[in-house]
């Protein structure tokens, strides 16, 4: 049986999407007041982290 | 004394140095500018330039990206070189990962320009959309397997499929944005968190990268809508309110998307008291005309856009503008509380013209008719 290896791109993407989603959820629930000046770097950092990980890891091996 | 042979004079070469044959050392080909197939991100232009000049191609790539923001010179130059410089015919190898990195840099560049240049806020949303479309394209390209090889039919098929999926993703993103702006933000945020946890869970059993694009299609529009504070519950379209009595004057005027005009020039506001007026526009413009003898105070909040309140203006992201105007005895006072998601608000005093956000041909004609020009009037004229 073949052991599947850790897919770092999915892991990093999942973490940043969870973090971003929680921040946006807090804003929607009026627990925080998210401004563009804070949201833009957050979204850019999320995209950058995913792209960087995908770029470093390269295309996934096809089974 | 033995004379040295002149450089390049093969006739004087002695037998100690065997004559060169074509099999052993072929004469070097004349250096020729070609597009690189092996060091290629888009069309191999930067790779070819780097090889020709003996410089790291990343410098040319950075140059093209930088020049792209200076009147699109970089894009034009790249397209010209792509069109006229021949390919070297070699195979493309590892362009996909580099494409992701460079596309990421382009996206970040677009966003940087968007947020570092407040006067360019008009171009900002356009650059943002371009950046997001580029990102979606790269992710799709990766998802579909990267390079399509030399088969033209396969390439065309993949481009068509990528275009279809790209349109679907953009449409889904717009739909998510609309749903969030209509009050579904909590549900969308929860879905995004669930998608994120699903990605984390699947990462340990091989991953589910296909889930990244839909998860981003949830997060990005919601982020923009949340940060800008866009609320579309006020409806869509153009609204023009011209109350002539205080009884007709509403406390709040709302509009989701479109143009909202509230013209108070025909109304006599009560003297020695403050009339409060709230304006809420999700996406678009609000124009308020105020009477000539009324003092105006304001508290304006804008996610992305600009305000032009009488003779004062501001634009950019997270614009907050507050101005008080103590009214002398016997004068009416209007307090405007405005919340604009993405767009502009203008407050114009009676007898003045709209200012920086309106430069139409009528201005000159109205100025000729004796109406004061372009400064919108002061807060307590």
PDB file of N, CA, C and O in Angstrom, chain A residues 4-7 9-11 13-15 17-18 20-22 24-25 27-29 34-40 43-44 47 50-51 54-55 57-60 62, chain B residues 97 100 104 108 111 115 135 142 145 185-186 189-190 192-193 196-197 199-200 203-209 212 215-216 219-220 222-224 226-228 304 318:
ATOM      1  N   UNK A   4       0.631   8.082   1.275  1.00  0.00           N
ATOM      2  CA  UNK A   4       0.581   9.387   0.622  1.00  0.00           C
ATOM      3  C   UNK A   4       1.354  10.396   1.456  1.00  0.00           C
ATOM      4  O   UNK A   4       1.241  10.426   2.675  1.00  0.00           O
ATOM      5  N   UNK A   5       2.134  11.212   0.752  1.00  0.00           N
ATOM      6  CA  UNK A   5       2.980  12.162   1.466  1.00  0.00           C
ATOM      7  C   UNK A   5       2.199  13.434   1.773  1.00  0.00           C
ATOM      8  O   UNK A   5       1.130  13.677   1.209  1.00  0.00           O
ATOM      9  N   UNK A   6       2.782  14.216   2.684  1.00  0.00           N
ATOM     10  CA  UNK A   6       2.145  15.471   3.092  1.00  0.00           C
ATOM     11  C   UNK A   6       2.167  16.469   1.940  1.00  0.00           C
ATOM     12  O   UNK A   6       3.209  16.683   1.329  1.00  0.00           O
ATOM     13  N   UNK A   7       1.010  17.041   1.631  1.00  0.00           N
ATOM     14  CA  UNK A   7       0.940  18.073   0.589  1.00  0.00           C
ATOM     15  C   UNK A   7       0.992  19.441   1.270  1.00  0.00           C
ATOM     16  O   UNK A   7       0.001  19.914   1.823  1.00  0.00           O
ATOM     17  N   UNK A   9       1.270  22.424   0.095  1.00  0.00           N
ATOM     18  CA  UNK A   9       0.445  23.485  -0.491  1.00  0.00           C
ATOM     19  C   UNK A   9      -0.964  23.459   0.098  1.00  0.00           C
ATOM     20  O   UNK A   9      -1.508  24.503   0.483  1.00  0.00           O
ATOM     21  N   UNK A  10      -1.544  22.260   0.182  1.00  0.00           N
ATOM     22  CA  UNK A  10      -2.887  22.161   0.767  1.00  0.00           C
ATOM     23  C   UNK A  10      -2.872  22.563   2.230  1.00  0.00           C
ATOM     24  O   UNK A  10      -3.795  23.228   2.712  1.00  0.00           O
ATOM     25  N   UNK A  11      -1.814  22.168   2.939  1.00  0.00           N
ATOM     26  CA  UNK A  11      -1.725  22.490   4.365  1.00  0.00           C
ATOM     27  C   UNK A  11      -1.644  24.002   4.582  1.00  0.00           C
ATOM     28  O   UNK A  11      -2.412  24.573   5.368  1.00  0.00           O
ATOM     29  N   UNK A  13      -2.376  26.401   2.423  1.00  0.00           N
ATOM     30  CA  UNK A  13      -3.597  27.045   1.941  1.00  0.00           C
ATOM     31  C   UNK A  13      -4.716  26.890   2.962  1.00  0.00           C
ATOM     32  O   UNK A  13      -5.456  27.847   3.244  1.00  0.00           O
ATOM     33  N   UNK A  14      -4.833  25.698   3.547  1.00  0.00           N
ATOM     34  CA  UNK A  14      -5.870  25.475   4.548  1.00  0.00           C
ATOM     35  C   UNK A  14      -5.699  26.380   5.748  1.00  0.00           C
ATOM     36  O   UNK A  14      -6.651  26.993   6.223  1.00  0.00           O
ATOM     37  N   UNK A  15      -4.461  26.486   6.236  1.00  0.00           N
ATOM     38  CA  UNK A  15      -4.209  27.310   7.430  1.00  0.00           C
ATOM     39  C   UNK A  15      -4.541  28.772   7.155  1.00  0.00           C
ATOM     40  O   UNK A  15      -5.241  29.428   7.938  1.00  0.00           O
ATOM     41  N   UNK A  17      -6.458  30.035   4.858  1.00  0.00           N
ATOM     42  CA  UNK A  17      -7.887  30.233   4.599  1.00  0.00           C
ATOM     43  C   UNK A  17      -8.690  30.168   5.904  1.00  0.00           C
ATOM     44  O   UNK A  17      -9.630  30.935   6.104  1.00  0.00           O
ATOM     45  N   UNK A  18      -8.286  29.277   6.806  1.00  0.00           N
ATOM     46  CA  UNK A  18      -8.962  29.226   8.113  1.00  0.00           C
ATOM     47  C   UNK A  18      -8.757  30.544   8.865  1.00  0.00           C
ATOM     48  O   UNK A  18      -9.715  31.124   9.397  1.00  0.00           O
ATOM     49  N   UNK A  20      -7.953  33.539   7.659  1.00  0.00           N
ATOM     50  CA  UNK A  20      -8.674  34.624   6.982  1.00  0.00           C
ATOM     51  C   UNK A  20     -10.170  34.493   7.209  1.00  0.00           C
ATOM     52  O   UNK A  20     -10.857  35.491   7.461  1.00  0.00           O
ATOM     53  N   UNK A  21     -10.674  33.272   7.115  1.00  0.00           N
ATOM     54  CA  UNK A  21     -12.111  33.061   7.309  1.00  0.00           C
ATOM     55  C   UNK A  21     -12.556  33.448   8.704  1.00  0.00           C
ATOM     56  O   UNK A  21     -13.623  34.048   8.884  1.00  0.00           O
ATOM     57  N   UNK A  22     -11.739  33.124   9.713  1.00  0.00           N
ATOM     58  CA  UNK A  22     -12.104  33.484  11.095  1.00  0.00           C
ATOM     59  C   UNK A  22     -12.111  35.003  11.277  1.00  0.00           C
ATOM     60  O   UNK A  22     -13.017  35.558  11.895  1.00  0.00           O
ATOM     61  N   UNK A  24     -12.664  37.231   8.954  1.00  0.00           N
ATOM     62  CA  UNK A  24     -13.834  37.750   8.251  1.00  0.00           C
ATOM     63  C   UNK A  24     -15.119  37.421   9.006  1.00  0.00           C
ATOM     64  O   UNK A  24     -16.062  38.222   9.021  1.00  0.00           O
ATOM     65  N   UNK A  25     -15.153  36.256   9.635  1.00  0.00           N
ATOM     66  CA  UNK A  25     -16.328  35.884  10.429  1.00  0.00           C
ATOM     67  C   UNK A  25     -16.494  36.834  11.614  1.00  0.00           C
ATOM     68  O   UNK A  25     -17.612  37.294  11.908  1.00  0.00           O
ATOM     69  N   UNK A  27     -15.509  39.858  11.746  1.00  0.00           N
ATOM     70  CA  UNK A  27     -15.973  41.138  11.205  1.00  0.00           C
ATOM     71  C   UNK A  27     -17.467  41.085  10.907  1.00  0.00           C
ATOM     72  O   UNK A  27     -18.208  42.024  11.209  1.00  0.00           O
ATOM     73  N   UNK A  28     -17.905  39.976  10.333  1.00  0.00           N
ATOM     74  CA  UNK A  28     -19.327  39.850  10.019  1.00  0.00           C
ATOM     75  C   UNK A  28     -20.184  39.834  11.283  1.00  0.00           C
ATOM     76  O   UNK A  28     -21.327  40.279  11.272  1.00  0.00           O
ATOM     77  N   UNK A  29     -19.620  39.299  12.363  1.00  0.00           N
ATOM     78  CA  UNK A  29     -20.356  39.246  13.632  1.00  0.00           C
ATOM     79  C   UNK A  29     -20.180  40.530  14.446  1.00  0.00           C
ATOM     80  O   UNK A  29     -20.607  40.594  15.602  1.00  0.00           O
ATOM     81  N   UNK A  34     -13.223  45.476  10.521  1.00  0.00           N
ATOM     82  CA  UNK A  34     -12.127  45.284   9.574  1.00  0.00           C
ATOM     83  C   UNK A  34     -12.103  46.429   8.575  1.00  0.00           C
ATOM     84  O   UNK A  34     -13.098  46.712   7.918  1.00  0.00           O
ATOM     85  N   UNK A  35     -10.953  47.087   8.471  1.00  0.00           N
ATOM     86  CA  UNK A  35     -10.780  48.177   7.518  1.00  0.00           C
ATOM     87  C   UNK A  35      -9.972  47.685   6.325  1.00  0.00           C
ATOM     88  O   UNK A  35      -9.229  46.706   6.417  1.00  0.00           O
ATOM     89  N   UNK A  36     -10.105  48.420   5.231  1.00  0.00           N
ATOM     90  CA  UNK A  36      -9.390  48.029   4.017  1.00  0.00           C
ATOM     91  C   UNK A  36      -7.883  47.997   4.243  1.00  0.00           C
ATOM     92  O   UNK A  36      -7.189  47.137   3.720  1.00  0.00           O
ATOM     93  N   UNK A  37      -7.391  48.959   5.023  1.00  0.00           N
ATOM     94  CA  UNK A  37      -5.958  49.037   5.275  1.00  0.00           C
ATOM     95  C   UNK A  37      -5.398  47.802   5.961  1.00  0.00           C
ATOM     96  O   UNK A  37      -4.208  47.513   5.861  1.00  0.00           O
ATOM     97  N   UNK A  38      -6.257  47.082   6.698  1.00  0.00           N
ATOM     98  CA  UNK A  38      -5.823  45.853   7.346  1.00  0.00           C
ATOM     99  C   UNK A  38      -6.201  44.626   6.502  1.00  0.00           C
ATOM    100  O   UNK A  38      -5.472  43.632   6.478  1.00  0.00           O
ATOM    101  N   UNK A  39      -7.363  44.700   5.856  1.00  0.00           N
ATOM    102  CA  UNK A  39      -7.835  43.545   5.093  1.00  0.00           C
ATOM    103  C   UNK A  39      -6.951  43.294   3.870  1.00  0.00           C
ATOM    104  O   UNK A  39      -6.668  42.135   3.534  1.00  0.00           O
ATOM    105  N   UNK A  40      -6.512  44.364   3.203  1.00  0.00           N
ATOM    106  CA  UNK A  40      -5.728  44.198   1.981  1.00  0.00           C
ATOM    107  C   UNK A  40      -4.419  43.451   2.252  1.00  0.00           C
ATOM    108  O   UNK A  40      -4.114  42.466   1.559  1.00  0.00           O
ATOM    109  N   UNK A  43      -5.249  39.748   2.902  1.00  0.00           N
ATOM    110  CA  UNK A  43      -5.575  38.964   1.710  1.00  0.00           C
ATOM    111  C   UNK A  43      -4.333  38.754   0.839  1.00  0.00           C
ATOM    112  O   UNK A  43      -4.116  37.667   0.283  1.00  0.00           O
ATOM    113  N   UNK A  44      -3.508  39.812   0.718  1.00  0.00           N
ATOM    114  CA  UNK A  44      -2.289  39.693  -0.094  1.00  0.00           C
ATOM    115  C   UNK A  44      -1.347  38.665   0.526  1.00  0.00           C
ATOM    116  O   UNK A  44      -0.757  37.828  -0.177  1.00  0.00           O
ATOM    117  N   UNK A  47      -2.688  35.162  -0.194  1.00  0.00           N
ATOM    118  CA  UNK A  47      -2.387  34.760  -1.573  1.00  0.00           C
ATOM    119  C   UNK A  47      -0.900  34.462  -1.738  1.00  0.00           C
ATOM    120  O   UNK A  47      -0.505  33.465  -2.360  1.00  0.00           O
ATOM    121  N   UNK A  50       0.166  31.100  -0.242  1.00  0.00           N
ATOM    122  CA  UNK A  50      -0.255  29.955  -1.063  1.00  0.00           C
ATOM    123  C   UNK A  50       0.607  29.849  -2.323  1.00  0.00           C
ATOM    124  O   UNK A  50       1.095  28.776  -2.685  1.00  0.00           O
ATOM    125  N   UNK A  51       0.792  31.001  -3.003  1.00  0.00           N
ATOM    126  CA  UNK A  51       1.582  30.992  -4.241  1.00  0.00           C
ATOM    127  C   UNK A  51       3.027  30.587  -3.977  1.00  0.00           C
ATOM    128  O   UNK A  51       3.627  29.828  -4.742  1.00  0.00           O
ATOM    129  N   UNK A  54       3.170  26.869  -3.266  1.00  0.00           N
ATOM    130  CA  UNK A  54       2.956  26.111  -4.506  1.00  0.00           C
ATOM    131  C   UNK A  54       4.170  26.216  -5.419  1.00  0.00           C
ATOM    132  O   UNK A  54       4.580  25.243  -6.058  1.00  0.00           O
ATOM    133  N   UNK A  55       4.757  27.428  -5.478  1.00  0.00           N
ATOM    134  CA  UNK A  55       5.915  27.627  -6.340  1.00  0.00           C
ATOM    135  C   UNK A  55       7.126  26.850  -5.861  1.00  0.00           C
ATOM    136  O   UNK A  55       7.888  26.307  -6.655  1.00  0.00           O
ATOM    137  N   UNK A  57       7.063  24.126  -3.917  1.00  0.00           N
ATOM    138  CA  UNK A  57       6.830  22.689  -3.944  1.00  0.00           C
ATOM    139  C   UNK A  57       6.731  22.154  -5.362  1.00  0.00           C
ATOM    140  O   UNK A  57       7.041  21.005  -5.620  1.00  0.00           O
ATOM    141  N   UNK A  58       6.287  23.004  -6.277  1.00  0.00           N
ATOM    142  CA  UNK A  58       6.175  22.572  -7.669  1.00  0.00           C
ATOM    143  C   UNK A  58       4.915  21.787  -7.913  1.00  0.00           C
ATOM    144  O   UNK A  58       4.130  21.540  -6.998  1.00  0.00           O
ATOM    145  N   UNK A  59       4.698  21.374  -9.176  1.00  0.00           N
ATOM    146  CA  UNK A  59       3.497  20.623  -9.509  1.00  0.00           C
ATOM    147  C   UNK A  59       3.459  19.300  -8.758  1.00  0.00           C
ATOM    148  O   UNK A  59       4.484  18.682  -8.533  1.00  0.00           O
ATOM    149  N   UNK A  60       2.250  18.916  -8.395  1.00  0.00           N
ATOM    150  CA  UNK A  60       2.108  17.676  -7.651  1.00  0.00           C
ATOM    151  C   UNK A  60       2.342  16.484  -8.581  1.00  0.00           C
ATOM    152  O   UNK A  60       1.956  16.481  -9.744  1.00  0.00           O
ATOM    153  N   UNK A  62       1.712  13.168 -10.293  1.00  0.00           N
ATOM    154  CA  UNK A  62       0.455  12.533 -10.676  1.00  0.00           C
ATOM    155  C   UNK A  62       0.511  11.046 -10.375  1.00  0.00           C
ATOM    156  O   UNK A  62       1.489  10.393 -10.679  1.00  0.00           O
TER     157      UNK A  62
ATOM    158  N   UNK B  97       6.411  26.180 -12.256  1.00  0.00           N
ATOM    159  CA  UNK B  97       6.644  26.714 -10.920  1.00  0.00           C
ATOM    160  C   UNK B  97       7.104  28.155 -10.987  1.00  0.00           C
ATOM    161  O   UNK B  97       6.700  28.986 -10.188  1.00  0.00           O
ATOM    162  N   UNK B 100       4.224  30.425 -11.518  1.00  0.00           N
ATOM    163  CA  UNK B 100       3.501  30.731 -10.293  1.00  0.00           C
ATOM    164  C   UNK B 100       4.197  31.850  -9.534  1.00  0.00           C
ATOM    165  O   UNK B 100       3.559  32.811  -9.086  1.00  0.00           O
ATOM    166  N   UNK B 104       2.725  35.487  -9.095  1.00  0.00           N
ATOM    167  CA  UNK B 104       2.533  36.005  -7.741  1.00  0.00           C
ATOM    168  C   UNK B 104       3.131  37.394  -7.603  1.00  0.00           C
ATOM    169  O   UNK B 104       2.524  38.283  -7.011  1.00  0.00           O
ATOM    170  N   UNK B 108       1.098  40.771  -6.703  1.00  0.00           N
ATOM    171  CA  UNK B 108       1.491  41.638  -5.598  1.00  0.00           C
ATOM    172  C   UNK B 108       1.801  43.046  -6.102  1.00  0.00           C
ATOM    173  O   UNK B 108       1.471  44.029  -5.452  1.00  0.00           O
ATOM    174  N   UNK B 111      -1.426  44.867  -6.701  1.00  0.00           N
ATOM    175  CA  UNK B 111      -2.070  45.268  -5.460  1.00  0.00           C
ATOM    176  C   UNK B 111      -1.299  46.393  -4.783  1.00  0.00           C
ATOM    177  O   UNK B 111      -1.884  47.296  -4.200  1.00  0.00           O
ATOM    178  N   UNK B 115      -2.810  50.080  -3.771  1.00  0.00           N
ATOM    179  CA  UNK B 115      -2.992  50.631  -2.446  1.00  0.00           C
ATOM    180  C   UNK B 115      -1.967  51.696  -2.081  1.00  0.00           C
ATOM    181  O   UNK B 115      -2.120  52.369  -1.077  1.00  0.00           O
ATOM    182  N   UNK B 135      -4.240  35.638 -11.081  1.00  0.00           N
ATOM    183  CA  UNK B 135      -4.043  34.571 -10.095  1.00  0.00           C
ATOM    184  C   UNK B 135      -4.908  33.362 -10.426  1.00  0.00           C
ATOM    185  O   UNK B 135      -4.430  32.215 -10.404  1.00  0.00           O
ATOM    186  N   UNK B 142      -2.114  25.552 -13.403  1.00  0.00           N
ATOM    187  CA  UNK B 142      -1.479  24.504 -12.605  1.00  0.00           C
ATOM    188  C   UNK B 142      -2.417  23.320 -12.434  1.00  0.00           C
ATOM    189  O   UNK B 142      -2.018  22.171 -12.567  1.00  0.00           O
ATOM    190  N   UNK B 145      -2.570  20.986 -15.260  1.00  0.00           N
ATOM    191  CA  UNK B 145      -1.389  20.196 -15.605  1.00  0.00           C
ATOM    192  C   UNK B 145      -0.246  20.979 -16.188  1.00  0.00           C
ATOM    193  O   UNK B 145       0.706  20.387 -16.684  1.00  0.00           O
ATOM    194  N   UNK B 185     -22.813  37.185   4.688  1.00  0.00           N
ATOM    195  CA  UNK B 185     -21.391  37.119   4.997  1.00  0.00           C
ATOM    196  C   UNK B 185     -21.029  36.083   6.050  1.00  0.00           C
ATOM    197  O   UNK B 185     -19.989  35.434   5.958  1.00  0.00           O
ATOM    198  N   UNK B 186     -21.888  35.929   7.059  1.00  0.00           N
ATOM    199  CA  UNK B 186     -21.585  34.975   8.131  1.00  0.00           C
ATOM    200  C   UNK B 186     -21.534  33.554   7.575  1.00  0.00           C
ATOM    201  O   UNK B 186     -20.602  32.788   7.857  1.00  0.00           O
ATOM    202  N   UNK B 189     -18.407  33.109   5.444  1.00  0.00           N
ATOM    203  CA  UNK B 189     -17.195  33.002   6.270  1.00  0.00           C
ATOM    204  C   UNK B 189     -17.103  31.613   6.904  1.00  0.00           C
ATOM    205  O   UNK B 189     -16.015  31.017   6.958  1.00  0.00           O
ATOM    206  N   UNK B 190     -18.241  31.091   7.373  1.00  0.00           N
ATOM    207  CA  UNK B 190     -18.227  29.745   7.974  1.00  0.00           C
ATOM    208  C   UNK B 190     -17.852  28.703   6.918  1.00  0.00           C
ATOM    209  O   UNK B 190     -17.054  27.790   7.177  1.00  0.00           O
ATOM    210  N   UNK B 192     -16.010  29.178   4.318  1.00  0.00           N
ATOM    211  CA  UNK B 192     -14.575  29.317   4.040  1.00  0.00           C
ATOM    212  C   UNK B 192     -13.747  28.624   5.117  1.00  0.00           C
ATOM    213  O   UNK B 192     -12.759  27.938   4.807  1.00  0.00           O
ATOM    214  N   UNK B 193     -14.137  28.795   6.379  1.00  0.00           N
ATOM    215  CA  UNK B 193     -13.394  28.149   7.475  1.00  0.00           C
ATOM    216  C   UNK B 193     -13.485  26.627   7.340  1.00  0.00           C
ATOM    217  O   UNK B 193     -12.484  25.907   7.506  1.00  0.00           O
ATOM    218  N   UNK B 196     -11.238  25.533   4.659  1.00  0.00           N
ATOM    219  CA  UNK B 196      -9.856  25.581   5.127  1.00  0.00           C
ATOM    220  C   UNK B 196      -9.500  24.361   5.956  1.00  0.00           C
ATOM    221  O   UNK B 196      -8.436  23.746   5.768  1.00  0.00           O
ATOM    222  N   UNK B 197     -10.381  23.992   6.877  1.00  0.00           N
ATOM    223  CA  UNK B 197     -10.127  22.799   7.698  1.00  0.00           C
ATOM    224  C   UNK B 197     -10.099  21.535   6.819  1.00  0.00           C
ATOM    225  O   UNK B 197      -9.324  20.607   7.077  1.00  0.00           O
ATOM    226  N   UNK B 199      -9.054  21.421   3.762  1.00  0.00           N
ATOM    227  CA  UNK B 199      -7.740  21.427   3.108  1.00  0.00           C
ATOM    228  C   UNK B 199      -6.661  20.916   4.062  1.00  0.00           C
ATOM    229  O   UNK B 199      -5.780  20.137   3.672  1.00  0.00           O
ATOM    230  N   UNK B 200      -6.725  21.373   5.315  1.00  0.00           N
ATOM    231  CA  UNK B 200      -5.719  20.923   6.295  1.00  0.00           C
ATOM    232  C   UNK B 200      -5.837  19.411   6.489  1.00  0.00           C
ATOM    233  O   UNK B 200      -4.833  18.682   6.511  1.00  0.00           O
ATOM    234  N   UNK B 203      -4.545  17.475   3.553  1.00  0.00           N
ATOM    235  CA  UNK B 203      -3.120  17.661   3.249  1.00  0.00           C
ATOM    236  C   UNK B 203      -2.296  16.463   3.691  1.00  0.00           C
ATOM    237  O   UNK B 203      -1.260  16.162   3.096  1.00  0.00           O
ATOM    238  N   UNK B 204      -2.765  15.754   4.732  1.00  0.00           N
ATOM    239  CA  UNK B 204      -1.981  14.629   5.268  1.00  0.00           C
ATOM    240  C   UNK B 204      -2.239  13.320   4.506  1.00  0.00           C
ATOM    241  O   UNK B 204      -1.603  12.306   4.790  1.00  0.00           O
ATOM    242  N   UNK B 205      -3.209  13.344   3.619  1.00  0.00           N
ATOM    243  CA  UNK B 205      -3.481  12.129   2.842  1.00  0.00           C
ATOM    244  C   UNK B 205      -3.389  12.428   1.347  1.00  0.00           C
ATOM    245  O   UNK B 205      -4.167  11.925   0.542  1.00  0.00           O
ATOM    246  N   UNK B 206      -2.469  13.309   0.991  1.00  0.00           N
ATOM    247  CA  UNK B 206      -2.236  13.586  -0.417  1.00  0.00           C
ATOM    248  C   UNK B 206      -2.696  14.952  -0.876  1.00  0.00           C
ATOM    249  O   UNK B 206      -2.243  15.457  -1.888  1.00  0.00           O
ATOM    250  N   UNK B 207      -3.594  15.581  -0.120  1.00  0.00           N
ATOM    251  CA  UNK B 207      -4.033  16.934  -0.445  1.00  0.00           C
ATOM    252  C   UNK B 207      -5.195  16.992  -1.406  1.00  0.00           C
ATOM    253  O   UNK B 207      -5.491  16.028  -2.125  1.00  0.00           O
ATOM    254  N   UNK B 208      -5.881  18.127  -1.372  1.00  0.00           N
ATOM    255  CA  UNK B 208      -7.010  18.364  -2.283  1.00  0.00           C
ATOM    256  C   UNK B 208      -6.877  19.781  -2.822  1.00  0.00           C
ATOM    257  O   UNK B 208      -7.622  20.681  -2.441  1.00  0.00           O
ATOM    258  N   UNK B 209      -5.877  19.958  -3.685  1.00  0.00           N
ATOM    259  CA  UNK B 209      -5.586  21.317  -4.171  1.00  0.00           C
ATOM    260  C   UNK B 209      -6.735  21.934  -4.950  1.00  0.00           C
ATOM    261  O   UNK B 209      -6.842  23.146  -5.035  1.00  0.00           O
ATOM    262  N   UNK B 212      -8.618  24.687  -3.288  1.00  0.00           N
ATOM    263  CA  UNK B 212      -8.045  26.009  -3.005  1.00  0.00           C
ATOM    264  C   UNK B 212      -8.799  27.101  -3.772  1.00  0.00           C
ATOM    265  O   UNK B 212      -9.138  28.152  -3.209  1.00  0.00           O
ATOM    266  N   UNK B 215     -12.216  27.816  -2.366  1.00  0.00           N
ATOM    267  CA  UNK B 215     -12.072  28.452  -1.048  1.00  0.00           C
ATOM    268  C   UNK B 215     -11.668  29.918  -1.202  1.00  0.00           C
ATOM    269  O   UNK B 215     -12.205  30.793  -0.505  1.00  0.00           O
ATOM    270  N   UNK B 216     -10.754  30.185  -2.146  1.00  0.00           N
ATOM    271  CA  UNK B 216     -10.373  31.584  -2.393  1.00  0.00           C
ATOM    272  C   UNK B 216     -11.537  32.373  -2.983  1.00  0.00           C
ATOM    273  O   UNK B 216     -11.692  33.569  -2.721  1.00  0.00           O
ATOM    274  N   UNK B 219     -13.303  33.496   0.031  1.00  0.00           N
ATOM    275  CA  UNK B 219     -12.602  34.405   0.946  1.00  0.00           C
ATOM    276  C   UNK B 219     -12.375  35.787   0.327  1.00  0.00           C
ATOM    277  O   UNK B 219     -12.630  36.812   0.963  1.00  0.00           O
ATOM    278  N   UNK B 220     -11.899  35.812  -0.928  1.00  0.00           N
ATOM    279  CA  UNK B 220     -11.498  37.096  -1.512  1.00  0.00           C
ATOM    280  C   UNK B 220     -12.671  38.069  -1.680  1.00  0.00           C
ATOM    281  O   UNK B 220     -12.591  39.218  -1.236  1.00  0.00           O
ATOM    282  N   UNK B 222     -15.513  38.065  -0.144  1.00  0.00           N
ATOM    283  CA  UNK B 222     -16.006  38.409   1.195  1.00  0.00           C
ATOM    284  C   UNK B 222     -15.081  39.420   1.860  1.00  0.00           C
ATOM    285  O   UNK B 222     -15.545  40.354   2.526  1.00  0.00           O
ATOM    286  N   UNK B 223     -13.771  39.235   1.673  1.00  0.00           N
ATOM    287  CA  UNK B 223     -12.820  40.165   2.247  1.00  0.00           C
ATOM    288  C   UNK B 223     -12.995  41.570   1.702  1.00  0.00           C
ATOM    289  O   UNK B 223     -12.991  42.553   2.456  1.00  0.00           O
ATOM    290  N   UNK B 224     -13.172  41.675   0.391  1.00  0.00           N
ATOM    291  CA  UNK B 224     -13.345  42.999  -0.219  1.00  0.00           C
ATOM    292  C   UNK B 224     -14.641  43.641   0.269  1.00  0.00           C
ATOM    293  O   UNK B 224     -14.673  44.818   0.649  1.00  0.00           O
ATOM    294  N   UNK B 226     -16.349  42.957   2.995  1.00  0.00           N
ATOM    295  CA  UNK B 226     -16.287  43.254   4.428  1.00  0.00           C
ATOM    296  C   UNK B 226     -15.450  44.496   4.691  1.00  0.00           C
ATOM    297  O   UNK B 226     -15.844  45.363   5.474  1.00  0.00           O
ATOM    298  N   UNK B 227     -14.286  44.567   4.043  1.00  0.00           N
ATOM    299  CA  UNK B 227     -13.384  45.685   4.306  1.00  0.00           C
ATOM    300  C   UNK B 227     -13.978  47.003   3.825  1.00  0.00           C
ATOM    301  O   UNK B 227     -13.829  48.035   4.481  1.00  0.00           O
ATOM    302  N   UNK B 228     -14.664  46.951   2.681  1.00  0.00           N
ATOM    303  CA  UNK B 228     -15.249  48.183   2.156  1.00  0.00           C
ATOM    304  C   UNK B 228     -16.566  48.507   2.840  1.00  0.00           C
ATOM    305  O   UNK B 228     -17.067  49.623   2.721  1.00  0.00           O
ATOM    306  N   UNK B 304     -13.418  52.391  -0.053  1.00  0.00           N
ATOM    307  CA  UNK B 304     -12.496  52.731  -1.137  1.00  0.00           C
ATOM    308  C   UNK B 304     -13.167  53.792  -1.993  1.00  0.00           C
ATOM    309  O   UNK B 304     -14.265  53.573  -2.489  1.00  0.00           O
ATOM    310  N   UNK B 318     -10.134  53.484   3.152  1.00  0.00           N
ATOM    311  CA  UNK B 318     -10.485  53.793   4.542  1.00  0.00           C
ATOM    312  C   UNK B 318     -10.522  55.295   4.789  1.00  0.00           C
ATOM    313  O   UNK B 318      -9.920  55.811   5.735  1.00  0.00           O
TER     314      UNK B 318
END
